[in-house]
CSV table of C-alpha atoms in Angstrom, one decimal:
chain,number,residue,atom,x,y,z
U,76,UNK,CA,-0.8,159.5,111.5
U,77,UNK,CA,0.6,156.3,110.2
U,78,UNK,CA,1.1,153.5,112.7
U,79,UNK,CA,4.7,151.9,112.6
U,80,UNK,CA,4.6,148.2,113.5
U,81,UNK,CA,7.8,146.7,115.2
U,82,UNK,CA,8.9,143.2,114.5
U,83,UNK,CA,10.1,141.1,117.4
U,84,UNK,CA,13.3,139.0,116.7
U,85,UNK,CA,13.4,135.6,118.2
U,86,UNK,CA,16.8,133.9,118.9
U,87,UNK,CA,16.8,130.1,119.0
U,88,UNK,CA,19.4,129.6,121.7
U,89,UNK,CA,19.4,129.7,125.5
U,90,UNK,CA,20.5,132.9,127.0
U,91,UNK,CA,22.3,132.7,130.3
U,92,UNK,CA,21.2,129.1,130.8
U,93,UNK,CA,23.6,126.1,131.2
U,94,UNK,CA,22.4,122.7,130.4
U,95,UNK,CA,22.8,120.1,133.1
U,96,UNK,CA,24.5,117.5,130.9
U,97,UNK,CA,27.6,119.7,130.0
U,98,UNK,CA,29.1,119.5,133.4
U,99,UNK,CA,28.8,115.8,133.7
U,100,UNK,CA,30.4,115.3,130.3
U,101,UNK,CA,33.5,117.3,131.4
U,102,UNK,CA,33.8,115.3,134.6
U,103,UNK,CA,33.5,112.1,132.6
U,104,UNK,CA,36.3,113.2,130.2
U,105,UNK,CA,38.5,114.0,133.1
U,106,UNK,CA,37.9,110.6,134.7
U,107,UNK,CA,38.7,108.8,131.4
U,108,UNK,CA,42.0,110.7,131.0
U,109,UNK,CA,42.9,109.9,134.6
U,110,UNK,CA,42.1,106.2,134.0
U,111,UNK,CA,44.1,106.2,130.8
U,112,UNK,CA,47.1,107.6,132.6
U,113,UNK,CA,46.8,105.1,135.4
U,114,UNK,CA,46.5,102.3,132.8
U,115,UNK,CA,49.6,103.6,130.9
U,116,UNK,CA,51.6,103.8,134.1
U,117,UNK,CA,50.5,100.3,135.2
U,118,UNK,CA,51.4,99.0,131.7
U,119,UNK,CA,54.9,100.6,131.8
U,120,UNK,CA,55.5,99.3,135.3
U,121,UNK,CA,54.4,95.8,134.3
U,122,UNK,CA,56.6,96.0,131.2
U,123,UNK,CA,59.6,97.0,133.3
U,124,UNK,CA,58.9,94.1,135.7
U,125,UNK,CA,58.4,91.7,132.9
U,126,UNK,CA,61.6,92.7,131.2
U,127,UNK,CA,63.5,92.4,134.5
U,128,UNK,CA,62.0,89.0,135.0
U,129,UNK,CA,63.2,87.8,131.6
U,130,UNK,CA,66.7,89.4,132.1
U,131,UNK,CA,67.1,87.9,135.6
U,132,UNK,CA,66.0,84.5,134.4
U,133,UNK,CA,68.5,84.5,131.5
U,134,UNK,CA,71.4,85.7,133.8
U,135,UNK,CA,70.7,82.9,136.3
U,136,UNK,CA,71.4,80.2,133.7
U,137,UNK,CA,74.7,78.4,134.3
U,138,UNK,CA,77.1,79.1,131.4
U,139,UNK,CA,77.9,75.4,131.3
U,140,UNK,CA,74.5,74.9,129.8
U,141,UNK,CA,75.7,76.7,126.7
U,142,UNK,CA,78.3,74.2,125.6
U,143,UNK,CA,79.6,70.7,125.6
U,144,UNK,CA,83.1,69.8,126.7
U,145,UNK,CA,85.4,67.0,125.9
U,146,UNK,CA,85.8,65.1,129.3
U,147,UNK,CA,89.4,64.1,128.4
U,148,UNK,CA,90.9,67.3,127.0
U,149,UNK,CA,88.5,69.8,128.7
U,150,UNK,CA,88.1,71.4,125.3
U,151,UNK,CA,84.8,73.0,124.3
U,152,UNK,CA,83.4,71.0,121.3
U,153,UNK,CA,80.1,72.7,120.6
U,154,UNK,CA,77.6,75.3,121.6
U,155,UNK,CA,74.1,73.8,122.2
U,156,UNK,CA,70.6,75.1,122.2
U,157,UNK,CA,69.8,77.4,125.2
U,158,UNK,CA,66.8,76.8,127.4
U,159,UNK,CA,63.6,78.2,126.1
U,160,UNK,CA,61.8,80.9,128.0
U,161,UNK,CA,59.2,79.5,130.4
U,162,UNK,CA,55.8,79.2,128.8
U,163,UNK,CA,54.2,81.5,131.4
U,164,UNK,CA,56.5,84.4,130.1
U,165,UNK,CA,54.7,87.1,128.2
U,166,UNK,CA,56.2,88.6,125.0
U,167,UNK,CA,58.1,91.2,126.9
U,168,UNK,CA,59.7,88.8,129.3
U,169,UNK,CA,60.4,86.3,126.6
U,170,UNK,CA,62.0,88.9,124.4
U,171,UNK,CA,64.2,90.2,127.2
U,172,UNK,CA,65.2,86.7,128.0
U,173,UNK,CA,66.2,85.8,124.5
U,174,UNK,CA,68.1,89.1,124.1
U,175,UNK,CA,70.3,88.4,127.2
U,176,UNK,CA,70.7,84.7,126.2
U,177,UNK,CA,72.0,85.7,122.7
U,178,UNK,CA,74.4,88.2,124.3
U,179,UNK,CA,75.7,85.6,126.7
U,180,UNK,CA,76.2,83.1,124.0
U,181,UNK,CA,78.1,85.5,121.8
U,182,UNK,CA,80.3,86.6,124.7
U,183,UNK,CA,81.0,82.9,125.6
U,184,UNK,CA,81.8,82.0,122.0
U,185,UNK,CA,84.1,85.1,121.6
U,186,UNK,CA,85.9,84.3,124.9
U,187,UNK,CA,86.4,80.6,124.0
U,188,UNK,CA,87.8,81.5,120.6
U,189,UNK,CA,90.1,84.1,122.1
U,190,UNK,CA,91.4,81.6,124.6
U,191,UNK,CA,91.9,79.0,122.0
U,192,UNK,CA,93.7,81.4,119.7
U,193,UNK,CA,96.1,82.3,122.5
U,194,UNK,CA,96.7,78.7,123.4
U,195,UNK,CA,97.5,77.6,119.8
U,196,UNK,CA,99.7,80.8,119.3
U,197,UNK,CA,101.7,79.8,122.4
U,198,UNK,CA,102.2,76.3,120.9
U,199,UNK,CA,103.3,77.7,117.5
U,200,UNK,CA,104.8,81.1,118.3
U,201,UNK,CA,106.9,81.2,115.2
U,202,UNK,CA,105.0,78.9,112.8
U,203,UNK,CA,102.1,80.9,111.3
U,204,UNK,CA,101.2,78.0,108.9
U,205,UNK,CA,100.8,75.5,111.7
U,206,UNK,CA,98.8,78.0,113.8
U,207,UNK,CA,96.5,78.7,110.9
U,208,UNK,CA,95.9,75.0,110.2
U,209,UNK,CA,95.2,74.0,113.8
U,210,UNK,CA,93.0,77.0,114.5
U,211,UNK,CA,91.0,76.7,111.2
U,212,UNK,CA,90.3,73.0,112.0
U,213,UNK,CA,89.1,74.0,115.5
U,214,UNK,CA,86.8,76.7,114.2
U,215,UNK,CA,85.3,74.4,111.6
U,216,UNK,CA,84.7,71.6,114.1
U,217,UNK,CA,83.2,74.0,116.7
U,218,UNK,CA,80.9,75.6,114.2
U,219,UNK,CA,79.8,72.2,112.8
U,220,UNK,CA,78.9,70.9,116.2
U,221,UNK,CA,77.0,74.0,117.3
U,222,UNK,CA,73.4,75.0,116.7
U,223,UNK,CA,72.5,76.6,113.3
U,224,UNK,CA,71.8,80.0,114.9
U,225,UNK,CA,75.5,80.4,116.0
U,226,UNK,CA,77.3,78.5,113.2
U,227,UNK,CA,78.0,81.6,111.1
U,228,UNK,CA,78.8,83.7,114.2
U,229,UNK,CA,81.4,81.2,115.2
U,230,UNK,CA,82.9,81.2,111.8
U,231,UNK,CA,83.1,84.9,111.5
U,232,UNK,CA,84.4,85.5,115.0
U,233,UNK,CA,86.9,82.7,114.7
U,234,UNK,CA,88.2,84.0,111.4
U,235,UNK,CA,88.7,87.4,113.0
U,236,UNK,CA,90.7,85.9,115.9
U,237,UNK,CA,92.6,83.7,113.5
U,238,UNK,CA,93.6,86.7,111.2
U,239,UNK,CA,94.5,88.9,114.1
U,240,UNK,CA,96.7,86.3,115.9
U,241,UNK,CA,98.2,85.0,112.7
U,242,UNK,CA,99.3,88.6,112.0
U,243,UNK,CA,100.9,88.8,115.4
U,244,UNK,CA,102.8,85.6,114.8
U,245,UNK,CA,104.1,86.8,111.5
U,246,UNK,CA,105.3,90.0,113.1
U,247,UNK,CA,107.1,87.9,115.7
U,248,UNK,CA,108.7,85.7,113.0
U,249,UNK,CA,109.7,88.9,111.2
U,250,UNK,CA,111.2,90.4,114.3
U,251,UNK,CA,113.0,87.2,115.2
U,252,UNK,CA,114.4,87.0,111.7
U,253,UNK,CA,115.8,90.5,112.0
U,254,UNK,CA,117.3,89.7,115.4
U,255,UNK,CA,118.8,86.5,114.0
U,256,UNK,CA,120.2,88.4,111.1
U,257,UNK,CA,121.7,91.0,113.4
U,258,UNK,CA,123.2,88.3,115.7
U,259,UNK,CA,124.5,86.5,112.6
U,260,UNK,CA,126.4,89.6,111.5
U,261,UNK,CA,127.9,90.0,115.0
U,262,UNK,CA,128.8,86.3,115.3
U,263,UNK,CA,130.5,86.3,111.9
U,264,UNK,CA,132.5,89.4,112.9
U,265,UNK,CA,133.6,87.9,116.2
U,266,UNK,CA,134.7,84.6,114.5
U,267,UNK,CA,136.6,86.3,111.8
U,268,UNK,CA,138.3,88.7,114.2
U,269,UNK,CA,139.7,85.7,116.0
U,270,UNK,CA,140.8,84.0,112.7
U,271,UNK,CA,142.4,87.3,111.6
U,272,UNK,CA,144.4,87.6,114.8
U,273,UNK,CA,145.6,83.9,114.5
U,274,UNK,CA,146.4,84.3,110.8
U,275,UNK,CA,148.5,87.4,111.3
U,276,UNK,CA,150.2,85.9,114.4
U,277,UNK,CA,151.2,82.9,112.2
U,278,UNK,CA,152.9,85.2,109.7
U,279,UNK,CA,150.1,85.4,107.1
U,280,UNK,CA,149.6,88.7,105.2
U,281,UNK,CA,146.5,90.6,104.3
U,282,UNK,CA,147.6,91.8,100.9
U,283,UNK,CA,145.2,93.3,98.4
U,284,UNK,CA,143.5,90.5,96.4
U,285,UNK,CA,144.4,87.8,99.0
U,286,UNK,CA,141.7,85.5,100.5
U,287,UNK,CA,142.3,87.0,103.9
U,288,UNK,CA,141.6,90.5,102.6
U,289,UNK,CA,138.5,89.2,100.8
U,290,UNK,CA,137.2,88.1,104.2
U,291,UNK,CA,138.0,91.5,105.6
U,292,UNK,CA,136.2,93.3,102.8
U,293,UNK,CA,133.3,90.9,103.0
U,294,UNK,CA,132.8,91.8,106.7
U,295,UNK,CA,132.7,95.4,105.8
U,296,UNK,CA,130.1,94.7,103.1
U,297,UNK,CA,128.0,92.7,105.5
U,298,UNK,CA,127.9,95.5,108.0
U,299,UNK,CA,127.0,98.1,105.3
U,300,UNK,CA,124.1,95.8,104.2
U,301,UNK,CA,123.0,95.4,107.8
U,302,UNK,CA,122.9,99.2,108.3
U,303,UNK,CA,121.0,99.7,105.1
U,304,UNK,CA,118.5,97.0,106.2
U,305,UNK,CA,118.1,98.6,109.6
U,306,UNK,CA,119.5,95.5,111.4
U,307,UNK,CA,122.4,97.2,113.1
U,308,UNK,CA,123.2,100.7,114.1
U,309,UNK,CA,124.8,103.4,112.1
U,310,UNK,CA,128.6,103.5,112.7
U,311,UNK,CA,128.8,99.7,113.0
U,312,UNK,CA,130.9,99.4,109.9
U,313,UNK,CA,133.6,101.7,111.3
U,314,UNK,CA,133.6,99.8,114.6
U,315,UNK,CA,133.9,96.5,112.9
U,316,UNK,CA,136.7,97.8,110.7
U,317,UNK,CA,138.6,99.1,113.7
U,318,UNK,CA,138.2,95.8,115.6
U,319,UNK,CA,139.5,93.7,112.7
U,320,UNK,CA,142.4,96.0,112.0
U,321,UNK,CA,143.5,96.0,115.6
U,322,UNK,CA,143.3,92.2,115.7
U,323,UNK,CA,145.5,92.0,112.5
U,324,UNK,CA,147.9,94.5,113.9
U,325,UNK,CA,148.2,92.8,117.3
U,326,UNK,CA,148.8,89.4,115.6
U,327,UNK,CA,151.4,90.9,113.3
U,328,UNK,CA,153.3,92.5,116.2
U,329,UNK,CA,153.5,89.1,117.9
U,330,UNK,CA,154.7,87.5,114.7
U,331,UNK,CA,157.3,90.3,114.2
U,332,UNK,CA,158.7,89.9,117.7
U,333,UNK,CA,158.9,86.1,117.2
U,334,UNK,CA,161.1,86.5,114.1
U,335,UNK,CA,163.5,89.0,115.7
U,336,UNK,CA,166.9,87.7,116.5
U,337,UNK,CA,167.7,89.8,119.6
U,338,UNK,CA,166.3,92.3,122.0
U,339,UNK,CA,168.2,95.1,120.3
U,340,UNK,CA,166.6,94.3,117.0
U,341,UNK,CA,163.2,94.2,118.6
U,342,UNK,CA,163.9,97.6,120.1
U,343,UNK,CA,164.8,98.9,116.6
U,344,UNK,CA,161.5,97.5,115.2
U,345,UNK,CA,159.4,99.1,117.9
U,346,UNK,CA,161.2,102.4,117.4
U,347,UNK,CA,160.6,102.1,113.6
U,348,UNK,CA,156.9,101.5,114.2
U,349,UNK,CA,156.7,104.6,116.4
U,350,UNK,CA,158.4,106.7,113.8
U,351,UNK,CA,156.0,105.4,111.1
U,352,UNK,CA,153.0,106.2,113.3
U,353,UNK,CA,154.5,109.7,113.9
U,354,UNK,CA,154.6,110.4,110.1
U,355,UNK,CA,158.0,109.1,108.9
U,356,UNK,CA,158.0,107.7,105.3
U,357,UNK,CA,157.9,104.0,104.7
U,358,UNK,CA,161.2,104.3,103.0
U,359,UNK,CA,163.0,104.3,106.3
U,360,UNK,CA,162.6,100.5,106.4
U,361,UNK,CA,165.2,99.9,103.7
U,362,UNK,CA,168.0,101.4,105.9
U,363,UNK,CA,167.3,99.4,109.1
U,364,UNK,CA,168.6,96.0,107.9
U,365,UNK,CA,165.3,94.2,108.2
U,366,UNK,CA,164.5,90.9,106.4
U,367,UNK,CA,161.7,90.7,103.8
U,368,UNK,CA,159.3,89.2,106.3
U,369,UNK,CA,160.1,91.7,108.9
U,370,UNK,CA,159.5,94.5,106.5
U,371,UNK,CA,156.2,93.0,105.3
U,372,UNK,CA,155.1,92.6,108.9
U,373,UNK,CA,156.0,96.2,109.8
U,374,UNK,CA,154.1,97.4,106.8
U,375,UNK,CA,151.1,95.3,107.7
U,376,UNK,CA,151.2,96.6,111.3
U,377,UNK,CA,151.5,100.2,110.1
U,378,UNK,CA,148.5,99.7,107.7
U,379,UNK,CA,146.1,98.1,110.1
U,380,UNK,CA,147.1,100.1,113.3
U,381,UNK,CA,145.4,103.3,112.2
U,382,UNK,CA,143.7,103.9,115.5
U,383,UNK,CA,146.9,103.1,117.6
U,384,UNK,CA,149.2,105.8,118.9
U,385,UNK,CA,153.0,105.7,118.8
U,386,UNK,CA,153.0,105.1,122.6
U,387,UNK,CA,151.1,101.8,122.0
U,388,UNK,CA,154.2,100.2,120.6
U,389,UNK,CA,156.1,99.6,123.9
């Protein structure tokens, strides 16, 4: 019988055995991770404290240290170099300090330019050219006297305030011109109404083509133009026409009464006016024995008393 030989396999690794250095390595890694976390936390805390230190130091600086002021006028003439961060500051504290200082400088410059723009605008509320000239000179001088870092910022910020305020002034000028134009239309009407009343009371007639009628028509044209330009309200022309007409009619009535020879004749004239306002034809004048001037006066009253009622002639 043949003999079968068995081969024995040998495995080159430990079976069920743990080396002693594996556990210590894991513990070491854990300690390193914990130490790194502590270091990061400490660094973050130190960074926060350093940043706060820089911010607080920058905030504590008197804003008067940022600028120079004219002792006579009290006007700010320049923005000067800020205090440097203390040498013991680290990069984080120094960076935070500079950031806050820059922000304070820019706010101070912006505030000063805004105040100056308001001051000059109040001095020249309706003169945009004078405002622009004064403000431009101030911006140029302020920029020239300031440190290089802020020269351009002053110019840009100043130009923004100049443009904004100049636009506001131009708007005020425009609005005032509109108000003045509207007031001018009203003033012209009031003056001419008074003149029309006096003219008709003195026996002058508003015949077509006459200078007096040209003034009447010119007022109507002025009011139409004012409405089209948005200077006066719709309906203003009709109101003006009615006011002028009533003034002419009132003056003409006074003149007519002044050239009447007796009370009975005045009564006939008033009765005639009532009849005309009630719709009677103008031809009735020829049969009443009136003079030429009386007839012309009655016709003028009838023409310009369109809004009057027969009962108004008492």
